mmCIF file of C-alpha atoms in Angstrom:
data_model
loop_
_atom_site.group_PDB
_atom_site.id
_atom_site.type_symbol
_atom_site.label_atom_id
_atom_site.label_comp_id
_atom_site.label_asym_id
_atom_site.label_seq_id
_atom_site.Cartn_x
_atom_site.Cartn_y
_atom_site.Cartn_z
ATOM 1 C CA UNK A 1 -36.997 78.087 -16.424
ATOM 2 C CA UNK A 2 -37.706 74.883 -18.368
ATOM 3 C CA UNK A 3 -34.516 75.400 -20.355
ATOM 4 C CA UNK A 4 -32.602 75.730 -17.086
ATOM 5 C CA UNK A 5 -34.061 72.431 -15.932
ATOM 6 C CA UNK A 6 -33.018 70.744 -19.167
ATOM 7 C CA UNK A 7 -29.470 72.114 -18.769
ATOM 8 C CA UNK A 8 -29.327 70.863 -15.187
ATOM 9 C CA UNK A 9 -30.675 67.474 -16.277
ATOM 10 C CA UNK A 10 -27.921 67.181 -18.911
ATOM 11 C CA UNK A 11 -25.317 67.990 -16.269
ATOM 12 C CA UNK A 12 -26.644 65.317 -13.894
ATOM 13 C CA UNK A 13 -27.373 62.785 -16.674
ATOM 14 C CA UNK A 14 -28.799 59.805 -14.771
ATOM 15 C CA UNK A 15 -29.260 59.586 -11.013
ATOM 16 C CA UNK A 16 -32.258 57.456 -10.105
ATOM 17 C CA UNK A 17 -31.928 57.921 -6.348
ATOM 18 C CA UNK A 18 -31.815 61.695 -6.716
ATOM 19 C CA UNK A 19 -34.741 61.535 -9.149
ATOM 20 C CA UNK A 20 -36.832 59.584 -6.646
ATOM 21 C CA UNK A 21 -35.896 62.058 -3.919
ATOM 22 C CA UNK A 22 -36.854 65.006 -6.135
ATOM 23 C CA UNK A 23 -40.105 63.288 -7.085
ATOM 24 C CA UNK A 24 -40.957 62.653 -3.425
ATOM 25 C CA UNK A 25 -41.046 66.408 -2.747
ATOM 26 C CA UNK A 26 -44.390 66.585 -4.547
ATOM 27 C CA UNK A 27 -43.268 69.881 -6.069
ATOM 28 C CA UNK A 28 -43.664 70.612 -9.774
ATOM 29 C CA UNK A 29 -40.167 71.791 -10.780
ATOM 30 C CA UNK A 30 -38.256 69.132 -8.822
ATOM 31 C CA UNK A 31 -40.520 66.541 -10.426
ATOM 32 C CA UNK A 32 -39.820 67.937 -13.893
ATOM 33 C CA UNK A 33 -36.096 67.597 -13.223
ATOM 34 C CA UNK A 34 -36.684 64.053 -11.988
ATOM 35 C CA UNK A 35 -38.268 63.131 -15.342
ATOM 36 C CA UNK A 36 -34.933 63.968 -16.967
ATOM 37 C CA UNK A 37 -32.681 61.926 -14.673
ATOM 38 C CA UNK A 38 -34.628 58.755 -13.829
ATOM 39 C CA UNK A 39 -32.925 55.519 -14.813
ATOM 40 C CA UNK A 40 -35.524 54.091 -17.188
ATOM 41 C CA UNK A 41 -34.239 50.563 -16.485
ATOM 42 C CA UNK A 42 -35.442 50.981 -12.885
ATOM 43 C CA UNK A 43 -38.935 52.185 -13.801
ATOM 44 C CA UNK A 44 -40.941 49.082 -12.963
ATOM 45 C CA UNK A 45 -44.649 48.817 -13.612
ATOM 46 C CA UNK A 46 -45.369 49.519 -9.929
ATOM 47 C CA UNK A 47 -43.161 52.625 -9.940
ATOM 48 C CA UNK A 48 -44.813 53.864 -13.146
ATOM 49 C CA UNK A 49 -48.280 53.330 -11.644
ATOM 50 C CA UNK A 50 -47.233 55.425 -8.628
ATOM 51 C CA UNK A 51 -45.745 58.161 -10.828
ATOM 52 C CA UNK A 52 -48.966 58.260 -12.868
ATOM 53 C CA UNK A 53 -51.006 58.582 -9.672
ATOM 54 C CA UNK A 54 -48.724 61.360 -8.415
ATOM 55 C CA UNK A 55 -48.999 63.288 -11.692
ATOM 56 C CA UNK A 56 -52.761 63.558 -11.158
ATOM 57 C CA UNK A 57 -52.182 65.512 -7.931
ATOM 58 C CA UNK A 58 -51.056 68.529 -9.964
ATOM 59 C CA UNK A 59 -53.315 70.990 -11.749
ATOM 60 C CA UNK A 60 -54.175 70.266 -15.389
ATOM 61 C CA UNK A 61 -51.317 72.256 -16.934
ATOM 62 C CA UNK A 62 -48.637 70.871 -14.623
ATOM 63 C CA UNK A 63 -50.047 67.361 -14.894
ATOM 64 C CA UNK A 64 -49.876 67.479 -18.690
ATOM 65 C CA UNK A 65 -46.298 68.793 -18.691
ATOM 66 C CA UNK A 66 -45.104 66.186 -16.201
ATOM 67 C CA UNK A 67 -46.811 63.380 -18.116
ATOM 68 C CA UNK A 68 -45.394 64.526 -21.448
ATOM 69 C CA UNK A 69 -41.835 64.931 -20.130
ATOM 70 C CA UNK A 70 -41.918 61.560 -18.413
ATOM 71 C CA UNK A 71 -43.096 59.901 -21.617
ATOM 72 C CA UNK A 72 -40.627 61.706 -23.899
ATOM 73 C CA UNK A 73 -37.586 61.472 -21.642
ATOM 74 C CA UNK A 74 -38.023 58.002 -20.166
ATOM 75 C CA UNK A 75 -40.911 55.776 -21.203
ATOM 76 C CA UNK A 76 -40.575 56.183 -24.983
ATOM 77 C CA UNK A 77 -36.819 55.499 -24.844
ATOM 78 C CA UNK A 78 -36.902 51.898 -23.664
ATOM 79 C CA UNK A 79 -38.229 48.972 -25.717
ATOM 80 C CA UNK A 80 -39.605 47.186 -22.661
ATOM 81 C CA UNK A 81 -41.454 50.321 -21.550
ATOM 82 C CA UNK A 82 -42.730 50.999 -25.081
ATOM 83 C CA UNK A 83 -44.205 47.486 -25.068
ATOM 84 C CA UNK A 84 -45.884 48.348 -21.774
ATOM 85 C CA UNK A 85 -47.269 51.629 -23.159
ATOM 86 C CA UNK A 86 -48.973 49.640 -25.923
ATOM 87 C CA UNK A 87 -51.133 47.927 -23.269
ATOM 88 C CA UNK A 88 -52.450 51.146 -21.696
ATOM 89 C CA UNK A 89 -55.254 52.114 -24.098
ATOM 90 C CA UNK A 90 -57.783 50.936 -21.499
ATOM 91 C CA UNK A 91 -55.470 51.425 -18.509
ATOM 92 C CA UNK A 92 -56.828 52.073 -15.028
ATOM 93 C CA UNK A 93 -55.253 55.528 -14.806
ATOM 94 C CA UNK A 94 -56.087 58.453 -17.083
ATOM 95 C CA UNK A 95 -52.349 59.217 -17.217
ATOM 96 C CA UNK A 96 -51.613 55.719 -18.512
ATOM 97 C CA UNK A 97 -54.295 56.208 -21.166
ATOM 98 C CA UNK A 98 -52.884 59.626 -22.033
ATOM 99 C CA UNK A 99 -49.452 58.054 -22.463
ATOM 100 C CA UNK A 100 -50.887 55.410 -24.793
ATOM 101 C CA UNK A 101 -52.521 58.009 -27.065
ATOM 102 C CA UNK A 102 -49.693 60.513 -26.953
ATOM 103 C CA UNK A 103 -47.201 57.769 -27.793
ATOM 104 C CA UNK A 104 -49.317 56.707 -30.767
ATOM 105 C CA UNK A 105 -49.244 60.337 -31.948
ATOM 106 C CA UNK A 106 -45.454 60.528 -31.462
ATOM 107 C CA UNK A 107 -44.940 57.412 -33.558
ATOM 108 C CA UNK A 108 -46.418 59.323 -36.484
ATOM 109 C CA UNK A 109 -44.876 62.759 -36.106
ATOM 110 C CA UNK A 110 -41.295 61.655 -35.475
ATOM 111 C CA UNK A 111 -40.924 60.606 -39.087
ATOM 112 C CA UNK A 112 -41.252 56.862 -38.746
ATOM 113 C CA UNK A 113 -43.554 54.840 -40.975
ATOM 114 C CA UNK A 114 -46.873 54.851 -39.104
ATOM 115 C CA UNK A 115 -47.723 51.563 -37.410
ATOM 116 C CA UNK A 116 -50.494 49.622 -39.091
ATOM 117 C CA UNK A 117 -53.058 50.223 -36.355
ATOM 118 C CA UNK A 118 -54.595 53.526 -37.479
ATOM 119 C CA UNK A 119 -57.965 52.086 -38.507
ATOM 120 C CA UNK A 120 -58.332 50.406 -35.108
ATOM 121 C CA UNK A 121 -57.244 53.567 -33.302
ATOM 122 C CA UNK A 122 -59.820 55.582 -35.218
ATOM 123 C CA UNK A 123 -62.529 53.080 -34.241
ATOM 124 C CA UNK A 124 -61.583 53.650 -30.585
ATOM 125 C CA UNK A 125 -61.406 57.418 -31.060
ATOM 126 C CA UNK A 126 -64.851 57.502 -32.647
ATOM 127 C CA UNK A 127 -66.295 55.396 -29.823
ATOM 128 C CA UNK A 128 -64.518 56.833 -26.794
ATOM 129 C CA UNK A 129 -63.076 60.309 -27.362
ATOM 130 C CA UNK A 130 -66.256 62.280 -26.700
ATOM 131 C CA UNK A 131 -66.556 60.947 -23.143
ATOM 132 C CA UNK A 132 -62.875 60.687 -22.203
ATOM 133 C CA UNK A 133 -61.415 62.630 -19.275
ATOM 134 C CA UNK A 134 -59.926 65.946 -20.451
ATOM 135 C CA UNK A 135 -56.313 64.835 -19.827
ATOM 136 C CA UNK A 136 -56.912 61.760 -22.023
ATOM 137 C CA UNK A 137 -59.207 63.483 -24.517
ATOM 138 C CA UNK A 138 -56.532 65.993 -25.501
ATOM 139 C CA UNK A 139 -54.036 63.190 -26.264
ATOM 140 C CA UNK A 140 -56.681 61.255 -28.200
ATOM 141 C CA UNK A 141 -57.451 64.350 -30.254
ATOM 142 C CA UNK A 142 -53.736 64.941 -30.844
ATOM 143 C CA UNK A 143 -53.363 61.356 -32.044
ATOM 144 C CA UNK A 144 -56.251 61.855 -34.490
ATOM 145 C CA UNK A 145 -54.518 65.047 -35.664
ATOM 146 C CA UNK A 146 -51.300 63.177 -36.361
ATOM 147 C CA UNK A 147 -53.098 60.348 -38.152
ATOM 148 C CA UNK A 148 -54.906 62.914 -40.307
ATOM 149 C CA UNK A 149 -51.711 64.776 -41.150
ATOM 150 C CA UNK A 150 -49.407 61.820 -41.811
ATOM 151 C CA UNK A 151 -51.802 59.246 -43.261
ATOM 152 C CA UNK A 152 -53.781 60.737 -46.166
ATOM 153 C CA UNK A 153 -55.964 57.655 -46.498
ATOM 154 C CA UNK A 154 -57.481 58.442 -43.081
ATOM 155 C CA UNK A 155 -57.561 62.233 -43.419
ATOM 156 C CA UNK A 156 -61.245 62.666 -44.276
ATOM 157 C CA UNK A 157 -62.253 60.288 -41.489
ATOM 158 C CA UNK A 158 -60.247 62.343 -38.975
ATOM 159 C CA UNK A 159 -61.745 65.596 -40.232
ATOM 160 C CA UNK A 160 -65.276 64.170 -39.961
ATOM 161 C CA UNK A 161 -64.539 63.039 -36.418
ATOM 162 C CA UNK A 162 -63.349 66.527 -35.502
ATOM 163 C CA UNK A 163 -66.400 68.154 -37.070
ATOM 164 C CA UNK A 164 -68.758 65.739 -35.313
ATOM 165 C CA UNK A 165 -67.227 66.272 -31.874
ATOM 166 C CA UNK A 166 -66.327 69.959 -32.224
ATOM 167 C CA UNK A 167 -63.645 69.646 -29.557
ATOM 168 C CA UNK A 168 -61.480 72.770 -29.131
ATOM 169 C CA UNK A 169 -63.358 74.510 -31.970
ATOM 170 C CA UNK A 170 -63.830 77.722 -30.031
ATOM 171 C CA UNK A 171 -60.450 77.741 -28.278
ATOM 172 C CA UNK A 172 -58.357 80.841 -28.863
ATOM 173 C CA UNK A 173 -54.731 80.118 -29.695
ATOM 174 C CA UNK A 174 -51.695 82.337 -29.693
ATOM 175 C CA UNK A 175 -50.518 83.734 -32.994
ATOM 176 C CA UNK A 176 -48.390 81.275 -34.984
ATOM 177 C CA UNK A 177 -49.708 78.344 -32.934
ATOM 178 C CA UNK A 178 -51.683 75.509 -34.461
ATOM 179 C CA UNK A 179 -55.187 75.133 -33.001
ATOM 180 C CA UNK A 180 -56.203 71.810 -31.471
ATOM 181 C CA UNK A 181 -59.495 71.752 -33.412
ATOM 182 C CA UNK A 182 -58.960 68.640 -35.514
ATOM 183 C CA UNK A 183 -60.038 69.904 -38.968
ATOM 184 C CA UNK A 184 -58.004 73.116 -38.608
ATOM 185 C CA UNK A 185 -54.961 71.345 -37.217
ATOM 186 C CA UNK A 186 -54.947 68.958 -40.162
ATOM 187 C CA UNK A 187 -55.507 71.722 -42.718
ATOM 188 C CA UNK A 188 -52.688 73.887 -41.361
ATOM 189 C CA UNK A 189 -50.163 71.083 -40.841
ATOM 190 C CA UNK A 190 -50.812 69.484 -44.224
ATOM 191 C CA UNK A 191 -50.409 72.890 -45.923
ATOM 192 C CA UNK A 192 -47.017 73.334 -44.217
ATOM 193 C CA UNK A 193 -45.833 70.079 -45.753
ATOM 194 C CA UNK A 194 -47.011 70.798 -49.312
#
């Protein structure tokens, strides 16, 4: 089904009015399609705040998927919006904060040279991750995973953080999937690259 949505999104390309109409349905699949066809140039801060608020009306799984697609397909593809994302670490919405952390993770895994803010990010992760809302906490943990994998100088610090918090340690994952438990994620992903 998600592949069908991607195909349909490629056929439509960009249609902001249709995207807004699809989004207004409040339904999950129309909203996913909308994330593919928004005109990112028309996503003002007010519109983004409303989209973030709307995302929270879905259950956890749908909310995460909508947030991730909106970030990957729109927000991360515009320099002005990327500059805005950089201000959301302490944003009013948990979705804005999730976008901040997930974007920081993406900057590392997409093969770019990591930005020079990893030490500061780790300070924030050590101070705030334990008490973050689950939708934000997952993205924070994922960011720590990516720092640990792609920046060897911070690897032991990330592993210690994961051991101290124990987040996702007892989660069961499907075969051939990487667990979210920080020390295991780092171990497995680093081994793949060696």
